[in-house]
Amino acid sequence: MPTMTPLLVPTLADPGAGPGADLTADAALADAQLAEVALAAAGLSAKDRQFINRFSYGYTTKIASQVRAAGGGRAWFERQLSPGSIKDGPGNAVDDWFPVLWYKPAKLWQRAQNDITPSWILMADMGRWTMMRRAKSNRQLLEVMTDFWSNMLHIPLGDDEAWPYRISYDKLIRKHALGRFDDMLAAAIVHQSMGLYLDNATSTKDAPNENLGRELLELHSVGLDAGYTERDVKMSSRMLTGYRVDLWWPEFRSYYSKTDHWTGRIRVLDFSHPNKDGDGRKATDKYLRYLAQHPATAKRIARRLCVKFVHDEPSSDLVNTVARAYRRSGTNIATTLRAMVSHPEFAASSGEKVRMPLDDTIATIRALRIKPAKPKNDSSFARSIYWVAQGQGQTPYSWPAPNGFPEVDAAWSGPGRVLDSFSVHRSLTMAWWPSQGARWRKPAAWAPDTAMDFGKVIDYVSLQLHGKKAPKRVKNGISARMGIPLGRRTTPSTLLESDGIRIKQILVSLLDSPTQMTR
């Protein structure tokens, strides 16, 4: 990843103690205050932080407390594997912010036909709801894994036909995100939204459409390395016929059509089924579970998990370990994740993954302790933040192709992306845009109450923002950019003049650093 030089607002004059200041002030007082703010981050090891970085949308003092209360990062992770046992008032409250999302698909479609809630507005609201849940939910691992599987079994929010059922599809992924992959795959592939997106909703025995049958093999299960053939693709597509959706006036319905299902023996790879019945749903379920449990699927999912949560080039030992746990557990996702985090390669990979732009935006909201409120209008934070993310080039589930967002670091490490993120850091810190419908922490809350060396001021702010002191090279960079020696005694009044501009400069610089931009 390129070196990240902070982009800051203009620098004020040197805020040293100044002539006549008491340069003999008790340094112990400053150290005591630094120790006090450090207490909020105390007790977190590098290993604990690794779990926070990889399986949440960013550090907060609240999540630090949850990790400590659980007995460490691994214990917190174990609790997160059972999201139903975690109270989530903050996350659930977001549901009330976008009430139209919870209408039934037929009503959503009708509202769009009547130009009450056009599809693009509805899907943008789903993106907003997703962002706010990621920022606020106590069930952070569920949010992370919902994103992971949604990216693998991808349906873009902007698809012209899939949208009426896309919210229902999200519920399906959430339901299975920490359960079993075979259950998830069996439900997702025959879901109305998937059928509409990849044309299976109009596929019949007389004219089988091969889009979903092909992507099921290539992207959703075994992958190209499994060596399937064009004949396998045709058979896969025939197996999936019968799942129909009508999207036109006056019809709006989804149903299974026995008369449209192709019958006859199906052979795909090592799967074989007589498929004699016009109702092919049981046969289809067996086929999808066969693919979910296939060794090639196990290895492909294992590698994808390791690239997402460990590093871009996972060892064969790590991948094989995770794949073995996946197969032996009957595609149990929690067991598979446990095998991954238990491998020494996981702990050794700290800081090796770059945050995607959208993840960085969410992490910035969390780090700055911005408190979005229920949106009152289009200018409200919870609505406008979607356009901020779009300006960065990534909103939830907006990748236009069926393969989902790339998850390797190189895809998100270009200078343009870095500069875009710097701009967002600055805008959110300064409360420039969005500026309504949320509460920001005041600069005085970030600043120490007593004079201390500038290097300690940076640590004081960093401990609150990221839960740890700033690395030396980051402190050196901030010192050089702001023109303040690290050893210069700095008073609260000089930090807070001009609406706390220097505190904001420090915040922006820390957000621009690798501590924030990597996970």
Short mmCIF file of C-alpha atoms in Angstrom, two decimals:
data_model
loop_
_atom_site.label_atom_id
_atom_site.label_comp_id
_atom_site.label_asym_id
_atom_site.label_seq_id
_atom_site.Cartn_x
_atom_site.Cartn_y
_atom_site.Cartn_z
CA MET A 1 0.00 0.00 0.00
CA PRO A 2 1.36 3.48 -0.82
CA THR A 3 2.68 5.73 1.93
CA MET A 4 -0.18 7.86 3.20
CA THR A 5 0.67 11.54 3.63
CA PRO A 6 -2.04 13.38 5.59
CA LEU A 7 -4.19 15.88 3.72
CA LEU A 8 -4.99 18.57 6.26
CA VAL A 9 -6.73 21.86 6.64
CA PRO A 10 -4.40 24.89 6.72
CA THR A 11 -1.95 25.00 9.60
CA LEU A 12 -2.06 27.73 12.23
CA ALA A 13 0.95 29.31 13.85
CA ASP A 14 3.13 27.31 16.25
CA PRO A 15 0.99 26.79 19.40
CA GLY A 16 3.90 26.53 21.85
CA ALA A 17 3.50 27.57 25.44
CA GLY A 18 4.65 31.07 24.47
CA PRO A 19 6.55 33.78 26.31
CA GLY A 20 6.06 33.81 30.01
CA ALA A 21 4.38 30.42 30.16
CA ASP A 22 5.14 28.23 33.11
CA LEU A 23 7.53 25.76 31.50
CA THR A 24 8.12 24.08 34.85
CA ALA A 25 4.53 22.85 35.18
CA ASP A 26 4.25 19.47 36.77
CA ALA A 27 4.86 16.94 33.98
CA ALA A 28 3.42 14.28 36.24
CA LEU A 29 -0.02 15.89 35.84
CA ALA A 30 0.18 15.47 32.08
CA ASP A 31 1.35 11.88 32.45
CA ALA A 32 -1.51 11.15 34.84
CA GLN A 33 -4.07 12.46 32.37
CA LEU A 34 -2.50 10.47 29.55
CA ALA A 35 -2.67 7.37 31.74
CA GLU A 36 -6.32 8.09 32.49
CA VAL A 37 -7.37 8.19 28.86
CA ALA A 38 -5.24 5.12 28.16
CA LEU A 39 -7.26 3.20 30.71
CA ALA A 40 -10.19 2.95 28.27
CA ALA A 41 -7.98 0.96 25.90
CA ALA A 42 -6.12 -0.97 28.61
CA GLY A 43 -6.06 -4.72 28.63
CA LEU A 44 -6.25 -5.22 24.86
CA SER A 45 -3.42 -7.24 23.40
CA ALA A 46 -2.35 -7.22 19.76
CA LYS A 47 -4.25 -10.48 19.37
CA ASP A 48 -7.41 -8.89 20.80
CA ARG A 49 -7.09 -6.01 18.37
CA GLN A 50 -6.73 -8.45 15.51
CA PHE A 51 -10.20 -9.82 16.21
CA ILE A 52 -11.66 -6.32 16.43
CA ASN A 53 -9.99 -5.25 13.18
CA ARG A 54 -11.01 -8.29 11.15
CA PHE A 55 -14.47 -9.03 12.51
CA SER A 56 -15.98 -5.63 13.16
CA TYR A 57 -16.38 -2.34 11.32
CA GLY A 58 -13.81 -0.60 13.45
CA TYR A 59 -12.59 0.20 16.94
CA THR A 60 -14.76 2.01 19.46
CA THR A 61 -14.43 2.32 23.21
CA LYS A 62 -17.66 0.32 23.43
CA ILE A 63 -16.27 -2.64 21.51
CA ALA A 64 -13.07 -2.46 23.58
CA SER A 65 -15.22 -2.79 26.71
CA GLN A 66 -17.08 -5.73 25.17
CA VAL A 67 -13.81 -7.50 24.38
CA ARG A 68 -12.49 -6.95 27.89
CA ALA A 69 -15.78 -8.11 29.43
CA ALA A 70 -15.71 -11.26 27.32
CA GLY A 71 -12.16 -12.08 28.46
CA GLY A 72 -10.31 -11.21 25.25
CA GLY A 73 -10.65 -11.05 21.49
CA ARG A 74 -11.13 -14.77 20.92
CA ALA A 75 -13.81 -14.99 23.63
CA TRP A 76 -15.58 -11.95 22.13
CA PHE A 77 -15.41 -13.63 18.73
CA GLU A 78 -17.01 -16.78 20.16
CA ARG A 79 -19.88 -14.74 21.55
CA GLN A 80 -20.33 -13.01 18.23
CA LEU A 81 -20.76 -16.39 16.54
CA SER A 82 -24.17 -16.59 18.27
CA PRO A 83 -25.72 -13.24 17.30
CA GLY A 84 -29.13 -14.17 18.66
CA SER A 85 -27.69 -14.13 22.17
CA ILE A 86 -26.47 -10.52 21.81
CA LYS A 87 -28.86 -7.67 22.58
CA ASP A 88 -28.85 -5.20 19.72
CA GLY A 89 -31.00 -2.21 20.50
CA PRO A 90 -28.78 0.20 18.51
CA GLY A 91 -28.84 -1.98 15.41
CA ASN A 92 -32.55 -2.77 15.61
CA ALA A 93 -33.41 0.90 16.04
CA VAL A 94 -32.17 1.53 12.51
CA ASP A 95 -35.04 -0.59 11.15
CA ASP A 96 -37.48 2.17 12.12
CA TRP A 97 -35.48 4.75 10.18
CA PHE A 98 -36.44 3.22 6.81
CA PRO A 99 -39.94 1.75 7.30
CA VAL A 100 -40.75 1.32 3.59
CA LEU A 101 -38.06 -1.35 3.33
CA TRP A 102 -40.23 -3.78 5.27
CA TYR A 103 -43.20 -3.75 2.92
CA LYS A 104 -43.87 -6.95 1.02
CA PRO A 105 -42.34 -7.22 -2.46
CA ALA A 106 -45.69 -6.81 -4.22
CA LYS A 107 -46.36 -3.56 -2.37
CA LEU A 108 -42.86 -2.29 -3.11
CA TRP A 109 -43.37 -3.06 -6.79
CA GLN A 110 -46.76 -1.35 -6.81
CA ARG A 111 -45.37 1.77 -5.13
CA ALA A 112 -42.67 1.93 -7.81
CA GLN A 113 -45.28 1.56 -10.56
CA ASN A 114 -47.19 4.48 -9.05
CA ASP A 115 -43.98 6.53 -8.72
CA ILE A 116 -44.36 6.72 -4.94
CA THR A 117 -41.06 5.04 -4.14
CA PRO A 118 -39.03 4.45 -7.32
CA SER A 119 -36.80 1.39 -7.26
CA TRP A 120 -33.57 3.40 -7.21
CA ILE A 121 -34.69 5.30 -4.10
CA LEU A 122 -35.74 2.08 -2.38
CA MET A 123 -32.41 0.41 -3.11
CA ALA A 124 -30.49 3.50 -2.00
CA ASP A 125 -32.41 3.30 1.27
CA MET A 126 -31.42 -0.32 1.62
CA GLY A 127 -27.81 0.79 1.17
CA ARG A 128 -28.28 3.47 3.83
CA TRP A 129 -29.89 1.00 6.22
CA THR A 130 -26.98 -1.40 5.65
CA MET A 131 -24.41 1.31 6.35
CA MET A 132 -26.14 2.44 9.55
CA ARG A 133 -26.45 -1.13 10.85
CA ARG A 134 -22.76 -1.67 10.25
CA ALA A 135 -21.97 1.51 12.13
CA LYS A 136 -24.26 0.92 15.10
CA SER A 137 -24.96 -2.80 15.57
CA ASN A 138 -23.62 -4.77 18.53
CA ARG A 139 -23.66 -7.87 16.29
CA GLN A 140 -20.58 -6.84 14.38
CA LEU A 141 -19.55 -10.30 13.20
CA LEU A 142 -23.01 -10.89 11.75
CA GLU A 143 -22.74 -7.65 9.79
CA VAL A 144 -19.28 -8.59 8.52
CA MET A 145 -20.31 -12.10 7.49
CA THR A 146 -23.54 -10.92 5.87
CA ASP A 147 -21.39 -8.69 3.69
CA PHE A 148 -18.97 -11.54 2.94
CA TRP A 149 -21.64 -13.96 1.73
CA SER A 150 -23.61 -11.26 -0.07
CA ASN A 151 -20.46 -10.45 -1.99
CA MET A 152 -19.95 -14.09 -2.95
CA LEU A 153 -23.62 -14.75 -3.81
CA HIS A 154 -23.85 -11.28 -5.26
CA ILE A 155 -26.96 -9.49 -6.52
CA PRO A 156 -26.40 -5.76 -7.26
CA LEU A 157 -28.88 -3.39 -5.65
CA GLY A 158 -29.11 -1.55 -8.94
CA ASP A 159 -30.43 -4.46 -11.00
CA ASP A 160 -33.55 -3.42 -12.92
CA GLU A 161 -35.52 -6.59 -12.17
CA ALA A 162 -34.15 -8.17 -8.99
CA TRP A 163 -34.88 -5.18 -6.72
CA PRO A 164 -38.45 -6.01 -5.49
CA TYR A 165 -37.13 -9.13 -3.76
CA ARG A 166 -33.64 -7.85 -2.90
CA ILE A 167 -34.55 -6.92 0.68
CA SER A 168 -35.98 -10.39 1.21
CA TYR A 169 -32.75 -11.82 -0.18
CA ASP A 170 -30.74 -9.84 2.35
CA LYS A 171 -32.84 -11.36 5.14
CA LEU A 172 -32.07 -14.81 3.78
CA ILE A 173 -28.31 -14.19 3.77
CA ARG A 174 -28.45 -12.78 7.30
CA LYS A 175 -30.38 -15.81 8.50
CA HIS A 176 -27.68 -18.21 7.29
CA ALA A 177 -24.56 -16.03 7.55
CA LEU A 178 -23.28 -17.88 10.62
CA GLY A 179 -25.15 -21.13 10.05
CA ARG A 180 -24.47 -23.69 7.29
CA PHE A 181 -23.41 -22.88 3.77
CA ASP A 182 -25.40 -25.73 2.22
CA ASP A 183 -28.59 -24.28 3.72
CA MET A 184 -27.65 -20.84 2.45
CA LEU A 185 -26.82 -21.98 -1.07
CA ALA A 186 -29.95 -24.13 -1.36
CA ALA A 187 -32.11 -21.14 -0.44
CA ALA A 188 -30.20 -18.37 -2.22
CA ILE A 189 -29.99 -19.94 -5.68
CA VAL A 190 -33.75 -20.48 -5.96
CA HIS A 191 -34.64 -17.12 -4.40
CA GLN A 192 -36.75 -14.80 -6.55
CA SER A 193 -34.13 -12.05 -6.55
CA MET A 194 -31.40 -14.40 -7.78
CA GLY A 195 -33.74 -15.81 -10.41
CA LEU A 196 -34.57 -12.35 -11.70
CA TYR A 197 -30.97 -11.18 -11.68
CA LEU A 198 -29.54 -14.15 -13.57
CA ASP A 199 -32.60 -14.87 -15.72
CA ASN A 200 -33.65 -18.16 -14.15
CA ALA A 201 -37.06 -16.65 -13.39
CA THR A 202 -37.97 -16.97 -17.07
CA SER A 203 -36.06 -20.18 -17.81
CA THR A 204 -38.16 -23.10 -19.08
CA LYS A 205 -37.61 -26.67 -20.24
CA ASP A 206 -38.10 -25.53 -23.83
CA ALA A 207 -35.70 -22.61 -23.54
CA PRO A 208 -33.36 -23.07 -20.56
CA ASN A 209 -31.40 -19.93 -19.73
CA GLU A 210 -27.81 -20.77 -18.80
CA ASN A 211 -26.85 -17.65 -16.81
CA LEU A 212 -27.64 -18.93 -13.33
CA GLY A 213 -26.61 -22.51 -14.08
CA ARG A 214 -23.19 -21.26 -15.16
CA GLU A 215 -22.64 -18.72 -12.37
CA LEU A 216 -23.75 -21.28 -9.80
CA LEU A 217 -20.79 -23.42 -10.82
CA GLU A 218 -18.26 -20.69 -11.53
CA LEU A 219 -18.95 -18.17 -8.76
CA HIS A 220 -21.25 -19.66 -6.14
CA SER A 221 -19.73 -23.11 -5.59
CA VAL A 222 -16.99 -25.25 -7.15
CA GLY A 223 -15.27 -22.68 -9.37
CA LEU A 224 -13.41 -23.08 -12.64
CA ASP A 225 -10.75 -25.34 -11.11
CA ALA A 226 -13.33 -28.09 -10.65
CA GLY A 227 -13.09 -28.80 -14.37
CA TYR A 228 -16.77 -28.70 -15.25
CA THR A 229 -17.72 -28.67 -18.92
CA GLU A 230 -20.24 -26.89 -21.13
CA ARG A 231 -22.39 -29.99 -20.85
CA ASP A 232 -22.33 -29.60 -17.07
CA VAL A 233 -23.47 -25.99 -17.47
CA LYS A 234 -26.41 -27.08 -19.64
CA MET A 235 -27.39 -29.79 -17.16
CA SER A 236 -27.07 -27.35 -14.25
CA SER A 237 -29.38 -24.92 -16.04
CA ARG A 238 -31.96 -27.62 -16.79
CA MET A 239 -31.98 -28.68 -13.16
CA LEU A 240 -32.90 -25.14 -12.12
CA THR A 241 -35.90 -24.72 -14.44
CA GLY A 242 -39.35 -24.27 -12.90
CA TYR A 243 -38.67 -21.40 -10.50
CA ARG A 244 -40.71 -18.59 -12.05
CA VAL A 245 -41.34 -14.93 -11.26
CA ASP A 246 -43.73 -12.60 -13.09
CA LEU A 247 -43.03 -8.87 -13.01
CA TRP A 248 -45.61 -7.17 -15.17
CA TRP A 249 -49.09 -5.71 -14.95
CA PRO A 250 -51.43 -7.06 -13.72
CA GLU A 251 -49.32 -10.04 -12.61
CA PHE A 252 -46.86 -9.93 -9.76
CA ARG A 253 -46.13 -13.37 -8.40
CA SER A 254 -43.49 -16.00 -7.79
CA TYR A 255 -44.28 -19.69 -8.14
CA TYR A 256 -42.95 -23.07 -9.09
CA SER A 257 -44.12 -24.29 -12.49
CA LYS A 258 -44.06 -28.07 -12.88
CA THR A 259 -44.87 -27.71 -16.56
CA ASP A 260 -41.75 -25.59 -17.09
CA HIS A 261 -39.33 -27.90 -15.29
CA TRP A 262 -37.07 -29.97 -17.52
CA THR A 263 -37.28 -33.69 -16.69
CA GLY A 264 -34.73 -36.40 -17.41
CA ARG A 265 -31.50 -37.61 -15.87
CA ILE A 266 -29.19 -34.86 -14.66
CA ARG A 267 -25.42 -35.35 -14.49
CA VAL A 268 -23.12 -32.56 -13.28
CA LEU A 269 -19.59 -33.52 -12.26
CA ASP A 270 -20.20 -36.51 -9.96
CA PHE A 271 -23.81 -35.67 -9.24
CA SER A 272 -26.51 -37.78 -10.82
CA HIS A 273 -30.28 -37.74 -10.37
CA PRO A 274 -33.13 -39.33 -12.41
CA ASN A 275 -35.15 -36.09 -12.17
CA LYS A 276 -38.33 -37.78 -13.39
CA ASP A 277 -40.84 -35.64 -11.51
CA GLY A 278 -42.22 -32.40 -12.91
CA ASP A 279 -41.80 -31.00 -9.43
CA GLY A 280 -38.02 -30.85 -9.40
CA ARG A 281 -37.62 -28.95 -6.12
CA LYS A 282 -36.36 -31.92 -4.09
CA ALA A 283 -33.95 -32.89 -6.85
CA THR A 284 -32.74 -29.29 -7.10
CA ASP A 285 -32.16 -29.14 -3.36
CA LYS A 286 -30.05 -32.31 -3.51
CA TYR A 287 -28.05 -30.86 -6.39
CA LEU A 288 -27.37 -27.59 -4.59
CA ARG A 289 -26.33 -29.37 -1.39
CA TYR A 290 -24.03 -31.61 -3.42
CA LEU A 291 -22.31 -28.52 -4.80
CA ALA A 292 -22.09 -26.89 -1.36
CA GLN A 293 -20.39 -29.97 0.07
CA HIS A 294 -18.07 -30.55 -2.89
CA PRO A 295 -14.32 -30.56 -2.08
CA ALA A 296 -13.73 -27.86 -4.70
CA THR A 297 -16.34 -25.64 -3.06
CA ALA A 298 -14.73 -26.24 0.34
CA LYS A 299 -11.33 -25.17 -0.96
CA ARG A 300 -12.70 -22.20 -2.85
CA ILE A 301 -14.64 -20.88 0.15
CA ALA A 302 -11.67 -21.54 2.42
CA ARG A 303 -9.37 -19.51 0.20
CA ARG A 304 -11.93 -16.73 -0.13
CA LEU A 305 -12.32 -16.53 3.65
CA CYS A 306 -8.56 -16.46 4.14
CA VAL A 307 -8.09 -13.70 1.57
CA LYS A 308 -10.81 -11.66 3.26
CA PHE A 309 -9.75 -12.19 6.87
CA VAL A 310 -6.05 -13.12 6.83
CA HIS A 311 -4.06 -11.92 3.81
CA ASP A 312 -4.01 -12.00 0.03
CA GLU A 313 -1.71 -15.00 -0.36
CA PRO A 314 -2.76 -17.55 2.26
CA SER A 315 -0.59 -20.63 2.53
CA SER A 316 -1.81 -23.99 1.27
CA ASP A 317 -1.65 -25.25 4.85
CA LEU A 318 -4.04 -22.53 6.04
CA VAL A 319 -6.45 -23.04 3.13
CA ASN A 320 -6.43 -26.82 3.54
CA THR A 321 -6.98 -26.52 7.29
CA VAL A 322 -10.01 -24.28 6.79
CA ALA A 323 -11.39 -26.42 3.94
CA ARG A 324 -11.05 -29.55 6.06
CA ALA A 325 -13.01 -27.96 8.90
CA TYR A 326 -15.68 -26.85 6.44
CA ARG A 327 -16.21 -30.36 5.06
CA ARG A 328 -15.94 -32.25 8.34
CA SER A 329 -18.50 -29.96 9.95
CA GLY A 330 -21.00 -30.34 7.13
CA THR A 331 -20.41 -26.78 5.86
CA ASN A 332 -20.84 -25.23 9.32
CA ILE A 333 -19.66 -21.64 9.03
CA ALA A 334 -18.84 -21.07 12.71
CA THR A 335 -16.65 -24.18 12.79
CA THR A 336 -14.94 -23.08 9.59
CA LEU A 337 -14.18 -19.63 11.01
CA ARG A 338 -12.83 -21.15 14.22
CA ALA A 339 -10.35 -23.21 12.22
CA MET A 340 -9.18 -20.08 10.40
CA VAL A 341 -8.61 -17.94 13.49
CA SER A 342 -6.92 -20.84 15.32
CA HIS A 343 -4.23 -21.11 12.66
CA PRO A 344 -0.99 -19.22 13.53
CA GLU A 345 -1.11 -17.48 10.16
CA PHE A 346 -4.14 -15.48 11.29
CA ALA A 347 -2.42 -13.96 14.32
CA ALA A 348 0.71 -13.22 12.28
CA SER A 349 -1.17 -11.20 9.65
CA SER A 350 -1.92 -8.06 11.66
CA GLY A 351 -2.24 -4.95 9.52
CA GLU A 352 -1.90 -6.84 6.23
CA LYS A 353 -5.38 -6.11 4.89
CA VAL A 354 -6.43 -2.77 3.40
CA ARG A 355 -9.85 -1.45 4.35
CA MET A 356 -12.21 -1.10 1.43
CA PRO A 357 -13.49 2.48 0.92
CA LEU A 358 -16.95 1.70 2.28
CA ASP A 359 -15.52 -0.09 5.32
CA ASP A 360 -13.24 2.88 5.96
CA THR A 361 -16.18 5.28 5.89
CA ILE A 362 -18.04 3.16 8.46
CA ALA A 363 -14.89 2.82 10.58
CA THR A 364 -14.42 6.60 10.47
CA ILE A 365 -17.96 7.22 11.74
CA ARG A 366 -17.29 4.78 14.57
CA ALA A 367 -13.85 6.13 15.44
CA LEU A 368 -15.02 9.75 15.53
CA ARG A 369 -18.00 8.70 17.66
CA ILE A 370 -20.45 10.40 15.33
CA LYS A 371 -24.02 9.68 16.49
CA PRO A 372 -26.41 9.59 13.52
CA ALA A 373 -30.09 10.12 14.32
CA LYS A 374 -33.26 8.98 12.57
CA PRO A 375 -33.30 10.89 9.28
CA LYS A 376 -35.82 13.72 8.97
CA ASN A 377 -35.05 14.72 5.39
CA ASP A 378 -32.65 14.07 2.53
CA SER A 379 -29.98 16.26 4.16
CA SER A 380 -29.85 14.10 7.28
CA PHE A 381 -26.61 12.28 8.00
CA ALA A 382 -28.13 8.80 7.71
CA ARG A 383 -29.27 9.60 4.18
CA SER A 384 -26.48 11.86 2.92
CA ILE A 385 -23.70 9.50 4.00
CA TYR A 386 -24.78 7.22 1.15
CA TRP A 387 -23.72 9.88 -1.36
CA VAL A 388 -20.41 10.28 0.48
CA ALA A 389 -19.79 6.56 -0.01
CA GLN A 390 -20.85 6.77 -3.64
CA GLY A 391 -18.32 9.54 -4.16
CA GLN A 392 -15.67 7.14 -2.92
CA GLY A 393 -16.78 4.60 -5.51
CA GLN A 394 -18.35 2.00 -3.22
CA THR A 395 -21.81 1.72 -1.73
CA PRO A 396 -23.29 -1.53 -0.36
CA TYR A 397 -23.70 -4.24 -3.00
CA SER A 398 -23.20 -1.85 -5.91
CA TRP A 399 -20.66 -3.90 -7.88
CA PRO A 400 -22.30 -4.27 -11.31
CA ALA A 401 -21.09 -7.80 -12.17
CA PRO A 402 -22.13 -11.10 -10.51
CA ASN A 403 -18.65 -11.78 -9.10
CA GLY A 404 -18.90 -9.16 -6.32
CA PHE A 405 -16.32 -6.63 -5.12
CA PRO A 406 -12.66 -7.73 -5.36
CA GLU A 407 -11.23 -8.44 -1.92
CA VAL A 408 -7.49 -8.26 -2.61
CA ASP A 409 -5.53 -5.26 -1.35
CA ALA A 410 -4.28 -4.15 -4.76
CA ALA A 411 -7.84 -3.35 -5.85
CA TRP A 412 -8.15 -0.72 -3.11
CA SER A 413 -4.64 0.71 -2.84
CA GLY A 414 -4.45 3.09 -5.79
CA PRO A 415 -3.64 6.77 -5.20
CA GLY A 416 -7.10 7.91 -6.32
CA ARG A 417 -8.84 5.72 -3.76
CA VAL A 418 -6.44 6.85 -1.01
CA LEU A 419 -7.02 10.53 -1.80
CA ASP A 420 -10.79 9.97 -1.85
CA SER A 421 -10.62 8.42 1.62
CA PHE A 422 -8.48 11.29 2.88
CA SER A 423 -11.16 13.68 1.65
CA VAL A 424 -13.86 11.76 3.53
CA HIS A 425 -11.79 11.74 6.71
CA ARG A 426 -11.41 15.49 6.51
CA SER A 427 -15.07 16.15 5.67
CA LEU A 428 -16.41 13.96 8.47
CA THR A 429 -13.95 15.28 11.05
CA MET A 430 -14.77 18.89 10.19
CA ALA A 431 -18.53 18.14 9.98
CA TRP A 432 -18.60 19.73 6.55
CA TRP A 433 -20.84 17.20 4.82
CA PRO A 434 -23.05 15.67 5.96
CA SER A 435 -23.50 18.16 8.78
CA GLN A 436 -27.12 17.64 9.86
CA GLY A 437 -28.93 14.88 11.72
CA ALA A 438 -26.01 13.66 13.82
CA ARG A 439 -24.02 14.61 16.90
CA TRP A 440 -20.26 15.14 16.79
CA ARG A 441 -17.91 14.96 19.73
CA LYS A 442 -16.67 18.46 20.58
CA PRO A 443 -12.95 19.22 20.09
CA ALA A 444 -12.60 19.87 23.83
CA ALA A 445 -13.60 16.26 24.53
CA TRP A 446 -10.63 15.05 22.46
CA ALA A 447 -8.14 17.50 24.00
CA PRO A 448 -6.28 17.05 27.30
CA ASP A 449 -7.16 19.32 30.21
CA THR A 450 -3.55 20.15 30.99
CA ALA A 451 -0.43 21.18 29.10
CA MET A 452 1.70 18.35 27.74
CA ASP A 453 4.35 17.75 25.12
CA PHE A 454 2.93 17.72 21.59
CA GLY A 455 3.93 14.08 21.09
CA LYS A 456 1.86 13.16 24.14
CA VAL A 457 -1.06 15.21 22.82
CA ILE A 458 -1.03 13.08 19.69
CA ASP A 459 -1.02 9.92 21.82
CA TYR A 460 -3.83 11.33 23.94
CA VAL A 461 -6.00 11.79 20.86
CA SER A 462 -4.93 8.51 19.27
CA LEU A 463 -5.81 6.52 22.39
CA GLN A 464 -9.37 7.82 22.16
CA LEU A 465 -9.67 7.41 18.40
CA HIS A 466 -7.94 4.05 17.84
CA GLY A 467 -7.43 2.68 21.32
CA LYS A 468 -3.64 2.81 21.10
CA LYS A 469 -0.80 5.30 20.88
CA ALA A 470 0.21 6.56 17.46
CA PRO A 471 3.21 4.87 15.82
CA LYS A 472 6.40 6.92 15.90
CA ARG A 473 6.46 7.53 12.15
CA VAL A 474 2.90 8.83 12.29
CA LYS A 475 3.75 11.21 15.12
CA ASN A 476 6.80 12.41 13.21
CA GLY A 477 4.62 13.04 10.16
CA ILE A 478 2.04 15.01 12.14
CA SER A 479 4.81 17.04 13.78
CA ALA A 480 6.36 17.89 10.43
CA ARG A 481 3.05 18.73 8.77
CA MET A 482 1.84 20.97 11.60
CA GLY A 483 5.25 22.49 12.29
CA ILE A 484 5.19 21.62 15.98
CA PRO A 485 8.13 19.73 17.54
CA LEU A 486 7.05 16.61 19.41
CA GLY A 487 8.78 17.88 22.56
CA ARG A 488 7.07 21.30 22.48
CA ARG A 489 4.85 21.89 25.52
CA THR A 490 1.34 22.56 24.23
CA THR A 491 -1.54 24.03 26.25
CA PRO A 492 -5.26 23.19 25.92
CA SER A 493 -6.09 26.76 24.93
CA THR A 494 -3.78 26.70 21.93
CA LEU A 495 -5.20 23.32 20.83
CA LEU A 496 -8.77 24.58 21.02
CA GLU A 497 -8.49 28.04 19.50
CA SER A 498 -10.29 28.62 16.18
CA ASP A 499 -12.88 25.95 16.99
CA GLY A 500 -10.28 23.35 17.91
CA ILE A 501 -8.56 23.39 14.52
CA ARG A 502 -5.37 21.75 15.78
CA ILE A 503 -7.26 18.89 17.45
CA LYS A 504 -9.12 18.37 14.20
CA GLN A 505 -5.83 18.37 12.28
CA ILE A 506 -4.52 15.65 14.56
CA LEU A 507 -7.72 13.61 14.12
CA VAL A 508 -7.58 13.89 10.33
CA SER A 509 -3.91 12.89 10.27
CA LEU A 510 -4.54 9.84 12.45
CA LEU A 511 -7.46 8.82 10.23
CA ASP A 512 -5.19 9.16 7.19
CA SER A 513 -2.62 6.85 8.78
CA PRO A 514 -2.18 3.10 8.16
CA THR A 515 -3.71 2.39 11.59
CA GLN A 516 -7.07 3.49 10.18
CA MET A 517 -6.60 2.48 6.55
CA THR A 518 -5.64 -1.11 7.27
CA ARG A 519 -7.30 -3.74 9.35
#
